[in-house]
Short mmCIF file of C-alpha atoms and ligand atoms in Angstrom, two decimals:
data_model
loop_
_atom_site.label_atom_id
_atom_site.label_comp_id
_atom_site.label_asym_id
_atom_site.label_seq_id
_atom_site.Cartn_x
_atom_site.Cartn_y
_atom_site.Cartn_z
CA UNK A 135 157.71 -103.96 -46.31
CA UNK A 136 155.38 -101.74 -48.69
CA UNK A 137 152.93 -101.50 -46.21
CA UNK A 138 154.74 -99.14 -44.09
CA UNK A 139 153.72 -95.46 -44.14
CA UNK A 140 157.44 -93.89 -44.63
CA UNK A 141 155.70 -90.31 -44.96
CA UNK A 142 155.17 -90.15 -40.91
CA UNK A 143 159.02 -89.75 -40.60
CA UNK A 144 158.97 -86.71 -43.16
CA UNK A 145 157.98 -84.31 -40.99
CA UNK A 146 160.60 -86.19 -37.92
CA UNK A 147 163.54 -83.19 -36.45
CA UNK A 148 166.46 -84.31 -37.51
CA UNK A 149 169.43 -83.44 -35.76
CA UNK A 150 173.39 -83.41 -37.07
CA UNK A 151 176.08 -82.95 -35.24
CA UNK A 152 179.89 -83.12 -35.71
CA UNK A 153 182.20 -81.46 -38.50
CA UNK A 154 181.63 -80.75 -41.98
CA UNK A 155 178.76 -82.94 -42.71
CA UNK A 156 177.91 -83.26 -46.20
CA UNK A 157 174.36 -82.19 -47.71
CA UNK A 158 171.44 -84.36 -47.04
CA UNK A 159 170.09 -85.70 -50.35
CA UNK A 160 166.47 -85.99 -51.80
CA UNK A 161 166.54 -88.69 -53.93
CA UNK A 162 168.20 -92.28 -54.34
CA UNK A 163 169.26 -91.02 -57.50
CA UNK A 164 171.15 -87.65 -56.22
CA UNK A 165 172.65 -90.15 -54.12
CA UNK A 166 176.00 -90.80 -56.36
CA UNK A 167 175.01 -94.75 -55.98
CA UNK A 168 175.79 -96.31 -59.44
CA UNK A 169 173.05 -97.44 -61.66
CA UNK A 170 173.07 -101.22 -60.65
CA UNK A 171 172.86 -100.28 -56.89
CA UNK A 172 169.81 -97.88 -57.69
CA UNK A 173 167.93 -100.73 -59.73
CA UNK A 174 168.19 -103.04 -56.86
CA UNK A 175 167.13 -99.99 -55.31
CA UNK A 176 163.72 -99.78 -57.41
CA UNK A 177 163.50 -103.22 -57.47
CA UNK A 178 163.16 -103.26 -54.00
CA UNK A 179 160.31 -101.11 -53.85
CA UNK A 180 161.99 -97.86 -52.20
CA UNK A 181 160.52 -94.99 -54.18
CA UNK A 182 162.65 -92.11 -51.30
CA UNK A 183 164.98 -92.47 -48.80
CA UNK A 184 163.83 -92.19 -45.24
CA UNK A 185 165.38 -89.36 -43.03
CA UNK A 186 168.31 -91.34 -41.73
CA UNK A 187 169.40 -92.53 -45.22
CA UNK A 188 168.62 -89.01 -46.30
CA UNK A 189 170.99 -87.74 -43.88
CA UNK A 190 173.56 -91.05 -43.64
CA UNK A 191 174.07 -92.20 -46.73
CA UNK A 192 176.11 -89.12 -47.82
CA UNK A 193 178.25 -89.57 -44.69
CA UNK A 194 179.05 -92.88 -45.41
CA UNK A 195 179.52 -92.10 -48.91
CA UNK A 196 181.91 -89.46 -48.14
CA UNK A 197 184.15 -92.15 -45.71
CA UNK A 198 183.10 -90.45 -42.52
CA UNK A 199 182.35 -92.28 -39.30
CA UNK A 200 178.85 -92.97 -38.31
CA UNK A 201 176.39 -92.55 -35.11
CA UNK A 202 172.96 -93.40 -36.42
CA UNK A 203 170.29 -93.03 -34.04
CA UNK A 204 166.73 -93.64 -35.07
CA UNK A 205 163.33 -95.74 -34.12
CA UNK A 206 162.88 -99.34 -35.06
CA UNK A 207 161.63 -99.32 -38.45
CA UNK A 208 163.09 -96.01 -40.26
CA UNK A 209 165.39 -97.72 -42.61
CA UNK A 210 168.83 -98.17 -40.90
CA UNK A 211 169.80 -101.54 -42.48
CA UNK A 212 169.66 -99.75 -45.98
CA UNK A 213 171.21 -96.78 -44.70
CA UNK A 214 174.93 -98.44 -44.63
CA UNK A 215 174.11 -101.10 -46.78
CA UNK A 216 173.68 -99.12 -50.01
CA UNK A 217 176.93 -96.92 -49.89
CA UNK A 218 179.11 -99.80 -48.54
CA UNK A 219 177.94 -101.84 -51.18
CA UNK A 220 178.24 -99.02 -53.67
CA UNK A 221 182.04 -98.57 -52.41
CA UNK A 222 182.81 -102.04 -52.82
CA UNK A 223 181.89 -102.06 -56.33
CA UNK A 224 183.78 -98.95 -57.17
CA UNK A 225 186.83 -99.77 -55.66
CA UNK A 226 187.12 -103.66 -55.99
CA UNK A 227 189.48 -105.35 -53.93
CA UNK A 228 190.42 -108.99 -54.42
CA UNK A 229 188.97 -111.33 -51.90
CA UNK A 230 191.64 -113.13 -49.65
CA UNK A 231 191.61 -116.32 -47.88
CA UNK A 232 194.40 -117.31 -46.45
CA UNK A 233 194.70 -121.07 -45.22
CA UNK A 234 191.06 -121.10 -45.25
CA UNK A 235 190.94 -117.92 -42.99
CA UNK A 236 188.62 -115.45 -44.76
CA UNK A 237 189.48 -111.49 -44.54
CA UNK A 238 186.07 -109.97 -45.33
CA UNK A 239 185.99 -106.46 -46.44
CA UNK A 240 183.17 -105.55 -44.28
CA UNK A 241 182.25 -106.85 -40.78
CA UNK A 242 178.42 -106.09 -39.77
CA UNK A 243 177.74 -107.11 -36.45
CA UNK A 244 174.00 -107.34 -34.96
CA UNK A 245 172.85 -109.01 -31.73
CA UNK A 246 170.33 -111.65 -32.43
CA UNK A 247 170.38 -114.60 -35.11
CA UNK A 248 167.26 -113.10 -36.43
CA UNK A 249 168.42 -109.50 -37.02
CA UNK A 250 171.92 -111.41 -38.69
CA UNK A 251 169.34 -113.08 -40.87
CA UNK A 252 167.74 -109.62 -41.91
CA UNK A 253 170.64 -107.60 -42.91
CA UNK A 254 171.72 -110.86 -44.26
CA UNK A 255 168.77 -111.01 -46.82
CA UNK A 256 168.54 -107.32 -47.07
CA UNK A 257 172.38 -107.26 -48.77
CA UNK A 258 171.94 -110.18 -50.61
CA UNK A 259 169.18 -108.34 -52.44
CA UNK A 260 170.99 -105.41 -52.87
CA UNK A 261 174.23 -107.17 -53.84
CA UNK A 262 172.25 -109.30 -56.42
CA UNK A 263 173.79 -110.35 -59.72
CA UNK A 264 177.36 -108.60 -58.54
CA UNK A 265 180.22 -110.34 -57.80
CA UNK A 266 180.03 -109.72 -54.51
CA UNK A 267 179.93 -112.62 -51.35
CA UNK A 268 178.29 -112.09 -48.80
CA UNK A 269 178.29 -114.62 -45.79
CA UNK A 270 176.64 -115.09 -42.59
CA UNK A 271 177.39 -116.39 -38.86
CA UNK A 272 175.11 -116.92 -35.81
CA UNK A 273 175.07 -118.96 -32.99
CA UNK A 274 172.93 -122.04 -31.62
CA UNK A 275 173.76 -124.22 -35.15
CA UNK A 276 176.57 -126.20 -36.28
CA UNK A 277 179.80 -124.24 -36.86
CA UNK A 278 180.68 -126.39 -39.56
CA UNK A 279 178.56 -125.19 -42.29
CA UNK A 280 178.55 -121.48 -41.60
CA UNK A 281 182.44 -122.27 -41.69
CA UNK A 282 182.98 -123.95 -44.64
CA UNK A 283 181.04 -121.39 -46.44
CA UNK A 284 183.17 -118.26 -44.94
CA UNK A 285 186.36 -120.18 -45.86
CA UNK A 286 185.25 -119.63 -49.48
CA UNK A 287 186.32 -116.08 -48.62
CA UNK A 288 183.72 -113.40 -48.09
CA UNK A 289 183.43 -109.36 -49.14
CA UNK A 290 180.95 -108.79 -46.49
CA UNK A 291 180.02 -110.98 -43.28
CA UNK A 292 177.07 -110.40 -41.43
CA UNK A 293 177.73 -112.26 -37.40
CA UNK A 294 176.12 -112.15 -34.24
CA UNK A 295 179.64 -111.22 -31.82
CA UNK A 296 179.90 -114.66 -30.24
CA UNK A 297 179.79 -116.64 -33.03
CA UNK A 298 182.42 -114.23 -34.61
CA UNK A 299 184.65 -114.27 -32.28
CA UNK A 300 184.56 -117.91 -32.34
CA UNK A 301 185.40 -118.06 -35.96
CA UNK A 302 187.96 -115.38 -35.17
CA UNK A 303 189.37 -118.30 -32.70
CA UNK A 304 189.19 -121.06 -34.82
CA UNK A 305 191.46 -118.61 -37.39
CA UNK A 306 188.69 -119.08 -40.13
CA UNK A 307 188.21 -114.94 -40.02
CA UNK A 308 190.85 -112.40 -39.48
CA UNK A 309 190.14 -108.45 -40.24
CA UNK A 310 193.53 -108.13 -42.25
CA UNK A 311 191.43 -106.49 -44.98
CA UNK A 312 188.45 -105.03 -43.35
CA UNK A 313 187.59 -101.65 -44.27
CA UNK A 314 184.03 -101.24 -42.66
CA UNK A 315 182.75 -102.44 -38.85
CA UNK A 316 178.83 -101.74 -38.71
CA UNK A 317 177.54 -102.34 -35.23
CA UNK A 318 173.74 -102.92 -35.47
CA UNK A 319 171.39 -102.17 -32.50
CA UNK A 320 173.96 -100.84 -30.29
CA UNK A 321 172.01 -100.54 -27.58
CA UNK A 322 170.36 -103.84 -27.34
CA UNK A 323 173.71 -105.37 -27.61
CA UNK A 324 174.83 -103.58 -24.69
CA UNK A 325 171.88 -104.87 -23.22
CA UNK A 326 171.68 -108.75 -23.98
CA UNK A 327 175.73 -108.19 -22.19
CA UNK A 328 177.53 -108.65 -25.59
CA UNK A 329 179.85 -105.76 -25.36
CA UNK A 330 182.90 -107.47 -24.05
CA UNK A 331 182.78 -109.61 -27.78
CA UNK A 332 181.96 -106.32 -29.68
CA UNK A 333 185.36 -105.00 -27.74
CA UNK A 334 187.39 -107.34 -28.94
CA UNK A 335 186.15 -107.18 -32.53
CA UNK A 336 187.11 -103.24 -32.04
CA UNK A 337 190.95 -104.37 -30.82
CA UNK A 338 191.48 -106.75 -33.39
CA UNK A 339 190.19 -104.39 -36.40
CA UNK A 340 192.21 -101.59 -34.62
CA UNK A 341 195.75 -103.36 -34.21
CA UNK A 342 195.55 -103.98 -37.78
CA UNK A 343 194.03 -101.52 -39.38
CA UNK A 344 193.83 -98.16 -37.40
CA UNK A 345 194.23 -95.40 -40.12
CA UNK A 346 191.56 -96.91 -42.98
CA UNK A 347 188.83 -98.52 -41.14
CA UNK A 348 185.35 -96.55 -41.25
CA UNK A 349 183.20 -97.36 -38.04
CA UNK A 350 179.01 -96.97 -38.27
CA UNK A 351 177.39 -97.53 -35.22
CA UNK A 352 173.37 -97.84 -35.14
CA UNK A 353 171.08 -97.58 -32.38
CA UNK A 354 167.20 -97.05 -31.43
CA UNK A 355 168.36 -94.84 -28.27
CA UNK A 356 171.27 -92.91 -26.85
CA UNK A 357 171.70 -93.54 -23.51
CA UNK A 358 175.19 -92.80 -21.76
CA UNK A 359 176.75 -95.89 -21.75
CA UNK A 360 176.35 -95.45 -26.25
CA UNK A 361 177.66 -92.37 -25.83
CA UNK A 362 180.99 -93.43 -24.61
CA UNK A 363 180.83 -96.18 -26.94
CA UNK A 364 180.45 -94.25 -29.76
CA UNK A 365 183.00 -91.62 -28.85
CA UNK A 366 185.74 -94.70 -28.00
CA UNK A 367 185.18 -96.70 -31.39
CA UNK A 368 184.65 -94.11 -33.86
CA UNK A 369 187.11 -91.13 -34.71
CA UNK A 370 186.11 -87.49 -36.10
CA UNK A 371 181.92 -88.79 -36.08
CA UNK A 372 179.09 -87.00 -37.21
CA UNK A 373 176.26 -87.83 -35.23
CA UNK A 374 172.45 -87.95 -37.07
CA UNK A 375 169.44 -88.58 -34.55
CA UNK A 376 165.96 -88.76 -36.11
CA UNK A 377 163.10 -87.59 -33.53
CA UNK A 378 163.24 -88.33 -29.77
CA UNK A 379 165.93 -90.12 -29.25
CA UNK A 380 165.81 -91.71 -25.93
CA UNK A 381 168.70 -92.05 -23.57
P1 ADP B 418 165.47 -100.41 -38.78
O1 ADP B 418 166.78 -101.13 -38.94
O2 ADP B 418 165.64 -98.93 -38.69
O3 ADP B 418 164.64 -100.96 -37.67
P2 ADP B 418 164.87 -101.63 -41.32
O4 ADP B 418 166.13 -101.29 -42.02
O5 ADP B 418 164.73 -103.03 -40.83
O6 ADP B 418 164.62 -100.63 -40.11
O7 ADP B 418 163.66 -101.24 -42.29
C1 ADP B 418 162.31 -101.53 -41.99
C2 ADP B 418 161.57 -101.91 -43.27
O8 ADP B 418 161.49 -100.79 -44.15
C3 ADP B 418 162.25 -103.00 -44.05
O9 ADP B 418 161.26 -103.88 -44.54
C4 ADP B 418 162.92 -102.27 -45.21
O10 ADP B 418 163.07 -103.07 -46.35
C5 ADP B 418 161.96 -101.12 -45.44
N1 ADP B 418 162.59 -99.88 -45.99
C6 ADP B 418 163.78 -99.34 -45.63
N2 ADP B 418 164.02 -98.20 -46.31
C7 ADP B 418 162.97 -97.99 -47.13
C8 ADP B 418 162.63 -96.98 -48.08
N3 ADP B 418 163.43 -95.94 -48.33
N4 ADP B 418 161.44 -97.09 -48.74
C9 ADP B 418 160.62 -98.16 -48.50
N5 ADP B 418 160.88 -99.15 -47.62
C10 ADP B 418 162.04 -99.08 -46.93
MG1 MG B 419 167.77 -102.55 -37.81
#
């Protein structure tokens, strides 16, 4: 929302660890984001990126795996929104469904129905007026609709990890073609007791698809138990924390 003062994080530490990481930028529009990705950009009000997308964007841009760590509130749903959204327009790939089993493209999991919702909205607007589908899951409502619209086939799908793996069961999802896995709020998942889900997300995308898939992991802290997390699902990470970052 506008009403947030984003210049309080300008003058946050930021620290980058890991090899090679690419330049921070300064501006959406240093970015390398095409021109309809930057006018969703402006249309969404975002005159300059906040320090994580500063620092994360170009990592995801440049197909390197992720460890975002940074408060509630600095901007991490844009951060691997824009460039995955950006990639999937520069490299389209057909969408497959399969016997009404969709393969999204990307995977985004996040660990309440309400956070689902937000990212969900958030890449719709971003996505808007591309050809891009974008399709949600969450638990505690009828499977039926949420399925039917998935079967449609899907670039991106944004899921809470039950409900996921229950479409995974039902054979309506599969991760044949999935290039990205975002896990949201790492550390409240881990919390709420979700990781044994997340897990098997992480086997199935890795049977199929070790060499390709790019992992981003997000999280407010960094406790221990992320840490190992982070080093078991991602390969060759750089590692961005903004300010304090608990653990
Ligand atoms: P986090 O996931 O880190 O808690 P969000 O991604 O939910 O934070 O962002 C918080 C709010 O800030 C959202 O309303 C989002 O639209 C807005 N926002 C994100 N990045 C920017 C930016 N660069 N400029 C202005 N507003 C932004
Ligand atoms: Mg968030």
């Amino acid at each position: 929302t506008s009403g947030i003062n984003f210049d309080k994080f300008d003058h946050i530490a930021v620290k980058v660890t890991g090899e090679n990481p690419p330049k921070p930028i300064v501006s959406f529009d240093t970015a390398g984001l095409r021109k309809y990705v930057l006018d969703n950009i402006t249309k969404s009000g975002y005159k300059k990126p906040t320090p994580i997308q500063k620092h994360a964007i170009p990592i995801i841009m440049n197909g390197r795996d992720l460890m975002g760590c940074a408060q509630t509130g600095s901007g991490k749903t844009a951060t691997f929104l824009l460039p995955i959204i950006n990639i999937l327009l520069q490299e389209p790939k057909e969408l497959i469904v399969t016997n009404t089993c969709a393969q999204p493209q990307v995977i985004i999991i996040s660990p309440t129905r309400e956070l689902t919702l937000q990212i969900f909205n958030e890449a719709r607007k971003f996505a808007y007026g591309s050809i891009l589908k974008i399709a949600v899951a969450y638990g505690g409502t009828a499977v039926r609709y949420q399925g039917d619209n998935i079967s449609k086939g899907c670039h991106i799908l944004v899921a809470t990890p039950g409900r996921l793996i229950d479409f995974v069961n039902r054979r309506r999802v599969s991760f044949e073609s999935t290039r990205f896995v975002v896990l949201d709020e790492a550390d409240r998942m881990l919390d709420l007791g979700f990781m044994p889900d997340v897990e098997k997300v992480m086997e199935h995308s890795t049977m199929v698809q070790s060499g390709e898939r790019q992992t981003l992991m997000f999280s407010a802290t960094f406790p221990e138990d992320i840490q190992q997390l982070a080093g078991r699902f991602l390969k060759d990470y750089l590692f961005v924390a903004v300010g304090i970052v608990g653990g």
